[in-house]
Every structure is written in C-alpha cells, then in structure tokens.
CSV table of C-alpha atoms and ligand atoms in Angstrom, one decimal:
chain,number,residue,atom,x,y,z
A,1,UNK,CA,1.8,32.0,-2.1
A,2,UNK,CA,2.2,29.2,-4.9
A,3,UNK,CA,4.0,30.7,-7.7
A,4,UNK,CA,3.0,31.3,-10.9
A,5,UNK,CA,4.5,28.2,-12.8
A,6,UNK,CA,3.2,25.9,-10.4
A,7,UNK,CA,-0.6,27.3,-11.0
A,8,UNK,CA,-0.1,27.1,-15.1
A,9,UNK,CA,0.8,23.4,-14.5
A,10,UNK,CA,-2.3,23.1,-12.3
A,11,UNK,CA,-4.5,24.7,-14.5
A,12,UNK,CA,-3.5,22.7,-17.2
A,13,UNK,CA,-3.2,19.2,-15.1
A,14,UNK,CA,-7.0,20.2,-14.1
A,15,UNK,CA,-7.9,21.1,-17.9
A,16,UNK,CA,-6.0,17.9,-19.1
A,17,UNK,CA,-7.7,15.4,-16.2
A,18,UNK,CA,-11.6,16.9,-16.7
A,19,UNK,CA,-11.3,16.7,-20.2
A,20,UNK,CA,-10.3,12.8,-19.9
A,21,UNK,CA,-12.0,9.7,-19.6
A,22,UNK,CA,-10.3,8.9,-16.6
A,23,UNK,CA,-11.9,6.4,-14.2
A,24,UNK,CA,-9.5,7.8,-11.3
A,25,UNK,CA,-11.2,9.2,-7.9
A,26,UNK,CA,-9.3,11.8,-8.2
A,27,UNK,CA,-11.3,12.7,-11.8
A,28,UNK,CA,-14.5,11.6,-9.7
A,29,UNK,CA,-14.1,13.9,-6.8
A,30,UNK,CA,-11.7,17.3,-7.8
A,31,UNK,CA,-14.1,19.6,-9.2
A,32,UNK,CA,-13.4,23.0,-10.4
A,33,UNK,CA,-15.1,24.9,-7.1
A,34,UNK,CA,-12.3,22.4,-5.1
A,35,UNK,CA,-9.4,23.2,-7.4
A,36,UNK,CA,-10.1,26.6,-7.0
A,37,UNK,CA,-10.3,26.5,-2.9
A,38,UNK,CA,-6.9,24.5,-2.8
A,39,UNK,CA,-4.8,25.8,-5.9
A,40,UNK,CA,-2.9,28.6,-3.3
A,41,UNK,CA,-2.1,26.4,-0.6
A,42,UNK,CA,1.0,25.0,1.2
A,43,UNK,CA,2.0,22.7,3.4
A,44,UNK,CA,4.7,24.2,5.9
A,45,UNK,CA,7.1,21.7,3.8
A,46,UNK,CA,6.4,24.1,0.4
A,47,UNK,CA,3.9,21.0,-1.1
A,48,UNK,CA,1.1,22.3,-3.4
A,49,UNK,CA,-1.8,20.8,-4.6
A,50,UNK,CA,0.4,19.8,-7.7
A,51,UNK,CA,2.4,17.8,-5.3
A,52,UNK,CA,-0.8,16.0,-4.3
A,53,UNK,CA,-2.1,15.4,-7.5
A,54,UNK,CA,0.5,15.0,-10.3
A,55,UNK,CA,0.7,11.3,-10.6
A,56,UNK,CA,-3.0,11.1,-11.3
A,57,UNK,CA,-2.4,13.7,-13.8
A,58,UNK,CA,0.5,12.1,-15.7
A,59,UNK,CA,-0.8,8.8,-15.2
A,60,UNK,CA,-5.5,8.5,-16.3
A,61,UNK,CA,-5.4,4.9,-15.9
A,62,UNK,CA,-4.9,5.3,-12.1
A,63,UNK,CA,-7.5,4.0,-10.0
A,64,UNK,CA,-6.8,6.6,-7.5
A,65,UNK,CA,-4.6,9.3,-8.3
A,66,UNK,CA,-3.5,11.3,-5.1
A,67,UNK,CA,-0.5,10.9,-2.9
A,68,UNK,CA,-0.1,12.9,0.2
A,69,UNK,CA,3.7,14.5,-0.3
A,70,UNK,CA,3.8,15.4,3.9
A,71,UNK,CA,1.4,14.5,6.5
A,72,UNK,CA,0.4,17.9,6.9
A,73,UNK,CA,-1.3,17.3,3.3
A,74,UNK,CA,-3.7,15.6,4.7
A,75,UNK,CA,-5.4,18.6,6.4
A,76,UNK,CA,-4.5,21.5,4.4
A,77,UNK,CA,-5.7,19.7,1.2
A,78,UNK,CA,-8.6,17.8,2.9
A,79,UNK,CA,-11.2,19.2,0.5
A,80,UNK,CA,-9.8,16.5,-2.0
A,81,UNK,CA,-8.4,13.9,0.5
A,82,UNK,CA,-11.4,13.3,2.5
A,83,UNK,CA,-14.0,12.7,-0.6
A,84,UNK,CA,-11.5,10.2,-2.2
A,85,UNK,CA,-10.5,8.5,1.4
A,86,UNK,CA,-14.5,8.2,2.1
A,87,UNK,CA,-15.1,6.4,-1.5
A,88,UNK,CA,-12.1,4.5,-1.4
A,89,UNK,CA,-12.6,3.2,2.3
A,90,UNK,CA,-16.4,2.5,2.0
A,91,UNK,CA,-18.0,4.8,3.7
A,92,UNK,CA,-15.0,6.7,6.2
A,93,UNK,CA,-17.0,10.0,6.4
A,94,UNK,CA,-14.7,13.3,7.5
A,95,UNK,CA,-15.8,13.6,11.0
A,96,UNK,CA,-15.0,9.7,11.4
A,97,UNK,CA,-12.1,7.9,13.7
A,98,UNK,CA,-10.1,5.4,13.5
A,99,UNK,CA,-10.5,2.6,15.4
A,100,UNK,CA,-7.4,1.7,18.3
A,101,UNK,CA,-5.1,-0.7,16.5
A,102,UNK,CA,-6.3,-4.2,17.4
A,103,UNK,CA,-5.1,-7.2,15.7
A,104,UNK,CA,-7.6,-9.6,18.1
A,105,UNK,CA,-7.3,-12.9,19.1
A,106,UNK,CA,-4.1,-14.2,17.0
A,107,UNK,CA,-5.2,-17.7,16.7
A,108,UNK,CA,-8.4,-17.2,15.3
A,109,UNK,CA,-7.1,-17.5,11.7
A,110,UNK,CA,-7.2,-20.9,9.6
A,111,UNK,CA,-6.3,-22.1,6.6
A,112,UNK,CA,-8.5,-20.1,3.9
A,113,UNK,CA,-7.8,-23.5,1.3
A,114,UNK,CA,-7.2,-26.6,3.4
A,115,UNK,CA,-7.4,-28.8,0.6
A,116,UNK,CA,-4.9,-26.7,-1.5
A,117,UNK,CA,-6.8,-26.6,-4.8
A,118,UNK,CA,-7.1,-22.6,-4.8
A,119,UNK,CA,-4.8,-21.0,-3.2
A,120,UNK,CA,-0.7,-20.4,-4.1
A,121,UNK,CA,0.4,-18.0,-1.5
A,122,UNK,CA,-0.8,-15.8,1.4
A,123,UNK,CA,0.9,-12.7,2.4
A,124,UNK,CA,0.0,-10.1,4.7
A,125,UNK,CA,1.8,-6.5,4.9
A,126,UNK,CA,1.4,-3.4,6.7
A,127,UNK,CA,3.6,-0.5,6.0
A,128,UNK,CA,4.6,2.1,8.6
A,129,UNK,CA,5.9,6.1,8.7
A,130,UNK,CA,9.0,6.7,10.9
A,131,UNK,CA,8.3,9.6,13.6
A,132,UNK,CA,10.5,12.7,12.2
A,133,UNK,CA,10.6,12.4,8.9
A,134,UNK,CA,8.3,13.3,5.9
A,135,UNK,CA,7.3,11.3,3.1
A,136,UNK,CA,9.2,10.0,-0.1
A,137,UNK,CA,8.9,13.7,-2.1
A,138,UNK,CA,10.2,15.3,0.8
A,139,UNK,CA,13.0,13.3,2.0
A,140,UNK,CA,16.5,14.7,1.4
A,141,UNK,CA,19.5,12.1,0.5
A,142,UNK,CA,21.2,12.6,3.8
A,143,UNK,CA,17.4,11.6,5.4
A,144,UNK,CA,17.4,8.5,3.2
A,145,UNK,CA,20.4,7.2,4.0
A,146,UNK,CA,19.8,8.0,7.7
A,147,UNK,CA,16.7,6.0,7.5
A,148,UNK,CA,18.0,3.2,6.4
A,149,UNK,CA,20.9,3.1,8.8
A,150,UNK,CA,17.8,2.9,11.3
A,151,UNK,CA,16.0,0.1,9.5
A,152,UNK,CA,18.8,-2.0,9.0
A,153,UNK,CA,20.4,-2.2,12.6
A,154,UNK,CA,17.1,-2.2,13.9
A,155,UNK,CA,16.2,-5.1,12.2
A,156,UNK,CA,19.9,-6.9,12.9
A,157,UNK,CA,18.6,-7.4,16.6
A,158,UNK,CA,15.2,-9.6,15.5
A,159,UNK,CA,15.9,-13.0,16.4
A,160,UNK,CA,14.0,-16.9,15.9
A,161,UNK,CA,12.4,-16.7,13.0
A,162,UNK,CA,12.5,-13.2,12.0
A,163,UNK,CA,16.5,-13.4,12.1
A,164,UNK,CA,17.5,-12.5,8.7
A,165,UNK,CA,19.5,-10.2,6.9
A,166,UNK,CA,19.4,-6.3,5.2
A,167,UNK,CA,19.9,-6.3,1.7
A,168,UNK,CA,20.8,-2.9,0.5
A,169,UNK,CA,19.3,-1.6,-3.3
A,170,UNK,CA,22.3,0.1,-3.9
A,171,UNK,CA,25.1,-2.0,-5.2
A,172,UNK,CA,22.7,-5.2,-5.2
A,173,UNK,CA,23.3,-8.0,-8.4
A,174,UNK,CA,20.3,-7.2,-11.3
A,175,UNK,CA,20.0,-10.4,-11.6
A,176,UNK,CA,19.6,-11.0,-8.1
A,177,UNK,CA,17.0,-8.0,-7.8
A,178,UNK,CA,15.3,-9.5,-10.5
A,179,UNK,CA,14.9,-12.6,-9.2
A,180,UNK,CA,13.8,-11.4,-5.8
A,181,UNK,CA,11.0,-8.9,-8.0
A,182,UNK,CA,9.7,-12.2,-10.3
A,183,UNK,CA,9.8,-14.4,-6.5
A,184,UNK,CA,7.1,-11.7,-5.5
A,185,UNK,CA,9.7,-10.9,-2.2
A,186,UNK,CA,11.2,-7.3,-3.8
A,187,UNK,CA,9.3,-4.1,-5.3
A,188,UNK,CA,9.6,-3.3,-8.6
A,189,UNK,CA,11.6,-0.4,-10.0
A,190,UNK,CA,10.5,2.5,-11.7
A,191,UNK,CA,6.8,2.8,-10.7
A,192,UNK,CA,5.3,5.4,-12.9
A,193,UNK,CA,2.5,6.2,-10.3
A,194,UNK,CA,5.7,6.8,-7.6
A,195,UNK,CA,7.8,8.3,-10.1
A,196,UNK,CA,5.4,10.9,-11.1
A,197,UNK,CA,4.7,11.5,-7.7
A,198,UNK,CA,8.0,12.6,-7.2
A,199,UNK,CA,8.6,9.5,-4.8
A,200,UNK,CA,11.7,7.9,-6.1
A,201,UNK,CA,14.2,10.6,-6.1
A,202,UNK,CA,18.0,9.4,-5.0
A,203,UNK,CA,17.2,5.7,-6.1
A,204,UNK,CA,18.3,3.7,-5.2
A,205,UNK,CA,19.8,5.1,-2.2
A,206,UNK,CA,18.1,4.3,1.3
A,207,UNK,CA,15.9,1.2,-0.5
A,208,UNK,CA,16.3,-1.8,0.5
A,209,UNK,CA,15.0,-5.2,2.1
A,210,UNK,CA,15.5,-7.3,4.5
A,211,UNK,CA,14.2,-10.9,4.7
A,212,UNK,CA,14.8,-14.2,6.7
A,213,UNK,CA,16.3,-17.0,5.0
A,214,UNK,CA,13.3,-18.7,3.7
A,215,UNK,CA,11.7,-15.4,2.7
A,216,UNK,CA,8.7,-15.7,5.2
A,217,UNK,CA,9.5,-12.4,6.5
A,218,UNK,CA,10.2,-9.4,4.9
A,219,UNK,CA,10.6,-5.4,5.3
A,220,UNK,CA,10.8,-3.1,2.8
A,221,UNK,CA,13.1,0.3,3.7
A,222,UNK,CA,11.8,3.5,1.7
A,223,UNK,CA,10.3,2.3,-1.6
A,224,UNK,CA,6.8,3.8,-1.7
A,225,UNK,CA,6.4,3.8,2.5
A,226,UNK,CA,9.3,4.0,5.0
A,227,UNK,CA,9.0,0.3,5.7
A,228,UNK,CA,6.4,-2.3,4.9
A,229,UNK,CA,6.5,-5.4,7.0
A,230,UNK,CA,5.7,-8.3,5.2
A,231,UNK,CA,4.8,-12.1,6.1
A,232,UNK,CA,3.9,-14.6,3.2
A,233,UNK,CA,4.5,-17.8,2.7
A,234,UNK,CA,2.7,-20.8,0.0
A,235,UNK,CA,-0.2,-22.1,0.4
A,236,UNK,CA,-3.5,-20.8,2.1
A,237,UNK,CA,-2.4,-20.9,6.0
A,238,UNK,CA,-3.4,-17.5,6.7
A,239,UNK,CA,-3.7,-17.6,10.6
A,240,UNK,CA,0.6,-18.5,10.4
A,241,UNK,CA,1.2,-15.7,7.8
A,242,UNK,CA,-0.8,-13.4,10.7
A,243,UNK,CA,0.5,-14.0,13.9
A,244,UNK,CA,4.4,-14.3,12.2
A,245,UNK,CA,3.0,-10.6,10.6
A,246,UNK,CA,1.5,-9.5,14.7
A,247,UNK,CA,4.6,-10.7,16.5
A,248,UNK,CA,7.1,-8.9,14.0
A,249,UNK,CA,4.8,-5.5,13.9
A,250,UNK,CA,4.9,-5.6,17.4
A,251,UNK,CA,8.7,-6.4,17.9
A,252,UNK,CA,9.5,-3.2,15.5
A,253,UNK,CA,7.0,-0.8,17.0
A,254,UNK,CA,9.4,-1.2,20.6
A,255,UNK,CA,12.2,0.0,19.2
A,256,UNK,CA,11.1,2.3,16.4
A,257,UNK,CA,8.8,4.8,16.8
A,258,UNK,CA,6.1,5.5,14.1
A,259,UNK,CA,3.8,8.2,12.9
A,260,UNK,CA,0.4,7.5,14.2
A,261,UNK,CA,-2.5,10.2,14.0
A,262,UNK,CA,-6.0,9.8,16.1
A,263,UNK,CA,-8.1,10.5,12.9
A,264,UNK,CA,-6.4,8.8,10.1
A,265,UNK,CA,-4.2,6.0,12.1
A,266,UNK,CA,-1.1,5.2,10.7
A,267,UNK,CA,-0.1,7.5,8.3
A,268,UNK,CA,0.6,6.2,4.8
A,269,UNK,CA,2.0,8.2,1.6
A,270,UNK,CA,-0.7,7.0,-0.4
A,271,UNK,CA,-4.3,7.5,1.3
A,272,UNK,CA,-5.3,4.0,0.2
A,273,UNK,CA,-3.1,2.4,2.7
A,274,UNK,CA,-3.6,4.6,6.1
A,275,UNK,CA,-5.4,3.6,9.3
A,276,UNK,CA,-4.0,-0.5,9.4
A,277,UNK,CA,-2.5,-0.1,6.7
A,278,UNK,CA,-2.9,-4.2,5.9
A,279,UNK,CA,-3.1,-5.8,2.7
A,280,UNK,CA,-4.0,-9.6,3.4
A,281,UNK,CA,-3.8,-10.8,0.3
A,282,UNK,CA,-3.8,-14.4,-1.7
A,283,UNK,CA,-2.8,-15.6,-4.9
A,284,UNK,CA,-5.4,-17.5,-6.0
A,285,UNK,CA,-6.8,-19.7,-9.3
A,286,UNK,CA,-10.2,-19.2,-9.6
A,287,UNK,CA,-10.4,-20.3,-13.4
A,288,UNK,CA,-14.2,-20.6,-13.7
A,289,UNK,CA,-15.1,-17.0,-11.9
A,290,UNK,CA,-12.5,-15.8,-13.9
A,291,UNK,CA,-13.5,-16.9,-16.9
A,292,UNK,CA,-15.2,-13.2,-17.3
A,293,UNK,CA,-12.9,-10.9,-15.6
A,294,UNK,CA,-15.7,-8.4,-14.9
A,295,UNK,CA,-17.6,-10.8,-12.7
A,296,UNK,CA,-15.3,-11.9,-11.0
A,297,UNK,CA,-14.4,-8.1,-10.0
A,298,UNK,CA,-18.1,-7.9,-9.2
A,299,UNK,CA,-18.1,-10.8,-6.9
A,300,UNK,CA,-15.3,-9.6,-5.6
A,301,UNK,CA,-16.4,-6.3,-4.7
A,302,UNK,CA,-19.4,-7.7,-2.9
A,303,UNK,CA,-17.1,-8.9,-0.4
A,304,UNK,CA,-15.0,-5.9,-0.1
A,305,UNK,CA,-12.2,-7.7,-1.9
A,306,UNK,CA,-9.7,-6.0,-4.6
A,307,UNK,CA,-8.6,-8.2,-7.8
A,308,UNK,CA,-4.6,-8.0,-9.0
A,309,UNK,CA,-2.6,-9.1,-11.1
A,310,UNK,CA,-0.2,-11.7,-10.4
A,311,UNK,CA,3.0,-9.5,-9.9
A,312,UNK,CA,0.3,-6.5,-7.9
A,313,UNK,CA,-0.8,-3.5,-8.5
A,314,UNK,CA,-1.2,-2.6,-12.2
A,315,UNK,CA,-0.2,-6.0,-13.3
A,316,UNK,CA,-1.9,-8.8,-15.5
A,317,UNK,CA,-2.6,-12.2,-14.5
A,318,UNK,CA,0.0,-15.1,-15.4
A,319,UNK,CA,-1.1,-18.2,-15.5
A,320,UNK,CA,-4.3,-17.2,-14.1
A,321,UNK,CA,-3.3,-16.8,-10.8
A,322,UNK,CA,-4.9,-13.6,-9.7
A,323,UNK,CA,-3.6,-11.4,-6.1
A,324,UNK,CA,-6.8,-10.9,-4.5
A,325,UNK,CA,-7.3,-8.9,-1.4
A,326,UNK,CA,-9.0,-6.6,1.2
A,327,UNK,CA,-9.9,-3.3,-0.2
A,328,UNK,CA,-10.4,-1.3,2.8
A,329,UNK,CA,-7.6,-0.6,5.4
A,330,UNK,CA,-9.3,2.2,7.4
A,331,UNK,CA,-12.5,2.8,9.9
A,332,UNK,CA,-11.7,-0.8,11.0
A,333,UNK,CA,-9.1,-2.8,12.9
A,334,UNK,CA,-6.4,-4.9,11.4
A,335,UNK,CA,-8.7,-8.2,12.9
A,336,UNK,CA,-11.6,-7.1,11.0
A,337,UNK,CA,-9.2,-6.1,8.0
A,338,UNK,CA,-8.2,-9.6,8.1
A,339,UNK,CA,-11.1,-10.6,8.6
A,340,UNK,CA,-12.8,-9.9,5.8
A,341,UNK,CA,-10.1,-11.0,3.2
A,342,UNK,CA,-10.7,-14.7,5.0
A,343,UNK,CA,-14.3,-14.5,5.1
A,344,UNK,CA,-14.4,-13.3,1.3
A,345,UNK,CA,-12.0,-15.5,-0.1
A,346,UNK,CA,-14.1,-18.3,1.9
A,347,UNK,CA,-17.0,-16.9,-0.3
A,348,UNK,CA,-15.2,-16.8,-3.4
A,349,UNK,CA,-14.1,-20.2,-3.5
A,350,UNK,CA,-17.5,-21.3,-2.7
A,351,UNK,CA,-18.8,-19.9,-5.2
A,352,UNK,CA,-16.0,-21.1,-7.8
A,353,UNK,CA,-17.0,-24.8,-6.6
A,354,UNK,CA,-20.8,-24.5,-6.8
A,355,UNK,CA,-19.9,-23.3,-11.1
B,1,ADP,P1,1.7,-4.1,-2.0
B,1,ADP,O1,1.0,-5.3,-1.6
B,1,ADP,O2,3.0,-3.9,-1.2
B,1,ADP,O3,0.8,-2.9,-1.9
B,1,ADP,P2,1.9,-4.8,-4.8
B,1,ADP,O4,0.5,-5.0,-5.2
B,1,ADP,O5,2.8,-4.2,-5.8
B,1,ADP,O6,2.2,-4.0,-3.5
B,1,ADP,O7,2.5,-6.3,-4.5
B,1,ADP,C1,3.9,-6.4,-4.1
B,1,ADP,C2,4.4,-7.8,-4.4
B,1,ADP,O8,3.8,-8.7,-3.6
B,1,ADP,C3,4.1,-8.2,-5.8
B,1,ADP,O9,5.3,-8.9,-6.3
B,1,ADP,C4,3.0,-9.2,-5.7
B,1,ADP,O10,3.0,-10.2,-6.7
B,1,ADP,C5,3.3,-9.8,-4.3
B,1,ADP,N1,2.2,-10.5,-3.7
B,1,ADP,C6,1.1,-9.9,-3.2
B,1,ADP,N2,0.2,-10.8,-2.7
B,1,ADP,C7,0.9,-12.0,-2.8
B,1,ADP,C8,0.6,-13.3,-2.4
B,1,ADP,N3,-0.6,-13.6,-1.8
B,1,ADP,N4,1.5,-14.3,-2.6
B,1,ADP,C9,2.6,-14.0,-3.3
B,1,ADP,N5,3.0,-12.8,-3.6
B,1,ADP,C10,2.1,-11.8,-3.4
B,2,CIR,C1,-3.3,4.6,-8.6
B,2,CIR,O1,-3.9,5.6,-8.3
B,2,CIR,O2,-3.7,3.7,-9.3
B,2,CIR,C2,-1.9,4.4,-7.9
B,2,CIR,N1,-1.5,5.7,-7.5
B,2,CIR,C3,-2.0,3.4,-6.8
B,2,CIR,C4,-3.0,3.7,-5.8
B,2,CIR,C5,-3.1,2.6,-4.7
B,2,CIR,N2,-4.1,1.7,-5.0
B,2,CIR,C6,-4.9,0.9,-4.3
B,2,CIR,O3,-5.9,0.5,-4.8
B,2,CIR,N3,-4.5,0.5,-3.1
C-alpha cells in the first residue's frame, strides 16, 4: 500500500500539472482515470507513481516528464509509460518489439558536410544499464561506488584508440570540470529534471568519465544512465564517429553485461532513450533556416530530427550553432537510427542552400 503522504503529494502533483499549461507528455497523456488506476502501486523496489512522475511535476517546461526509477516501472506503471513511449517514439504501439540490435554495414556512413560549411562536430552516444543493479533513485552509495570500480577497470583494459584514462567526479579540479562541461566532453551538474527525479543522490560519488587523449572517445559512469559511450569528434565525418562508437559498444558489451529486455531493448532511466538508446547528433550552423526558430523545428520534425541547444538538452543556442539530432531511439535499429540523422541532416542542409 502507498502511504498516505505519498498520495497527498500525488494528488496535489496531479492537481498542480492539470491545472498548468504544460506542454509535457506527461500533462498530454496522465489523465485522471490513469492516475487513479496507478496512484496505489509499487514496484517490488518501494517506487510509486510519485517516483515516476515528480520531475515532470516540479519541473512544466519539460518536454517529457517521466523517468522510470527501476525497470520494473516500466510494467507496473505501463498505463502512463506506454502512451508517452508510443508519442515520443513515433508510433511504438504497446504490443510492439524491438528490433535485434543491428548497427549494419559499418562503412556505409559518410561525411554528412564534405565541404565543411555546416557542420562543427558529430557525436554519437548510446548509454547502457549494468545487469544487477537498479536505476539512479534506487542505487545505494555502496552500489555507486561499486559501479564505478567496474566501469573504470573495465575500461583500463581498452586499447588502440580507445586507450584512455578514468577520470573520477569526486576530487576532480572545478576548473578542470568546467572546462571539460564548456568542451561539450563532461555532463553538467545539477540537472533539475535529474535532480527532481531523485537521480543524483551521493554526488558526486560513483560519476565520472573516462576519455582518450584527444577526447574522441568517451564514457560517462552513473550521471543520468550507468554509462553512456560516446564518440565525437569536429567536423561532419559521421561514418568515423560510427564505427569508432560500434567497435567500442561492442568491446564493452564482452566484458560487461547489460540490461537488455525483448520489448523495450536496452533499458534506459529515462523512456526517451530505450531500445538503441543512440543519439547521433551534429552541431550545426544553419543561419538562414534558423532565422525563425519555429521552422526550423518544423523542418526538422519532418525528418524525425530534434533541435538543441548548443550545450544539449534544455540549452540555448551560442553562436548559432544548434545540436540537432535523431528523435526516435526505439522500434528501429541503431543503422536505421543513424540513418535517419544522416539522411535528415542531408535534407536540412539542402534546404538551407536552396534559401
Ligand atoms: P545527451 O546527448 O547525452 O543526451 P545532452 O543533450 O545534455 O545529453 O548533451 C551532452 C553534451 O554533448 C552537451 O555538452 C552537448 O553540447 C554535447 N554535444 C551533443 N552533440 C554534440 C555534437 N554534435 N558536437 C559536440 N558536442 C555535442
Ligand atoms: C524532460 O522531460 O524535458 C526531461 N526529463 C528530459 C527528457 C529527455 N528528453 C528527450 O527529448 N530525449
């Protein structure tokens, strides 16, 4: 049974959120006949709808709103999950699957800007859930500093061009955090969405990152996922940033097992980010498109395509350099994920020529 102060925070996180103008999908999709099915449930970790939906509640101007606290979430409280999962994916119904993970021929990939005009940077990440341990609001110290025990020797035995080195949060120069956040290489710290979703208890203990020396290759230990691999480099050669991403996903995944479900592939914290769990992204200047920001989230969306700001999520733009990426991560594979951030950002710069 959820107890009594947990339901008076409910109701009034459900009173506060329908009586908002948020744009969230968590506004769009929790109506009262949901609340009411899910306000007495539990996950066998003690998580509550609360758990679920707090950050969306503290924070309206989310885009999304919902985290999944434990895995288990993801079924008991499917009433919300799948609606939101469905909209957010495009179309990833509740009896849907999956897709095998398939990152397809490799090679395929070419520069998205050969000319260089556009296009700053290309990264692509993934992030990954280790086997045996819940997510960030679950996670005890001990677990966290377990974890990233794991991460970091497992890491210490990449060689070539992923040899590099673990960089622990705690005890880390500011300045040399900061540096690494305003490089684009580190997370940021104090995340209200991840704050307020109860995700960044013990900071900094068990964050950190490891990269190689020139930063090509990166893995983040226990921010918002239990590791997010990371390749990026400048410029627009996306089919180097993929197979350096393919052949380091694949050197991890045999010697650390991850949490993998048939339904939802890999399992994420944040729904947004499950089945590949890739974010190809570039940093691109697209100054005519973007002359009116709303089109140029409308062309955008056409092509599947999310518009960021500079320094992600819930940024602005500097410089007008905008983080533009693909939007859906689940119901296809990681080639097709890729795919269509290539083929979209083709389209974009198109279209910022022919204006
Ligand atoms: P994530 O991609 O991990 O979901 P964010 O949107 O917060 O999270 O972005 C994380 C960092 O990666 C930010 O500093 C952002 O500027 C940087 N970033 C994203 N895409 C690129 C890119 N193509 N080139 C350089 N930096 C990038
Ligand atoms: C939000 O709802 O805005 C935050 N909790 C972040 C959600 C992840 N966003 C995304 O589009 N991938």
């Amino acid at each position: 049974m959820v107890d009594a102060a947990v339901l008076e925070k409910l109701e009034a996180g459900f009173t506060k959120l329908a009586s908002s103008d948020s744009k969230s999908l968590l506004k769009k999709h929790l109506t009262r006949e949901v609340f009411d099915k899910l306000k007495n449930k539990k996950t066998s970790f003690g998580s509550t709808l609360l758990d679920c939906i707090q950050s969306g509640i503290e924070n309206l101007d989310s885009g999304f709103g919902i985290y999944a606290p434990d895995a288990e979430a993801y079924t008991v409280f499917a009433d919300i999950f799948d609606p939101m999962i469905e909209d957010y994916h495009g179309g990833f119904g509740k009896d849907a699957k999956h897709p095998p993970r398939d990152f397809g021929d490799v090679s395929s990939f070419v520069n998205v800007d050969p000319t260089g005009e556009y296009v700053v940077s290309t990264r692509v990440r993934c992030g990954r859930s280790m086997e045996g341990y819940p997510f960030n609001p679950c996670l005890t110290e001990a677990q966290y500093k377990e974890m990233e025990e794991k991460v970091s020797s497992t890491l210490s035995a990449l060689d070539g061009e992923l040899k590099g080195k673990f960089y622990p949060l705690t005890g880390m120069d500011k300045a040399v955090q900061q540096q690494l956040i305003d490089d684009h290489f580190l997370f940021k710290e104090g995340d209200r969405f991840l704050q307020a979703a109860n995700a960044c208890r013990f900071w900094p203990t068990g964050r950190g990152i490891y990269h190689n020396d020139n930063k090509t290759f990166l893995v983040w230990c226990n921010e918002e996922d239990h590791l997010r691999i990371i390749s990026m480099q400048k410029g627009g050669d996306l089919g180097e940033v993929y197979r350096r991403l393919v052949t380091a996903v694949n050197e991890i995944e045999k010697r650390v097992p991850f949490s993998h479900n048939d339904r939802l592939g890999f399992l994420t914290f944040c729904p947004t980010n499950l089945g590949t769990t890739i974010r190809a992204s570039v940093h691109i200047k697209v100054p005519k498109l973007a002359k009116d920001y709303a089109k140029l989230e409308e062309v955008a969306g056409k092509y599947n395509l999310q518009v960021r700001g500079t320094s992600g999520e819930h940024s602005e733009s500097i410089g007008g350099i905008y983080d533009i990426s693909n939007k859906r991560r689940l119901g296809l594979t990681e080639y097709q994920a890729v795919k269509e951030m290539s083929d979209g950002i083709t389209e974009l710069i198109k279209i910022e020529k022919s204006l």
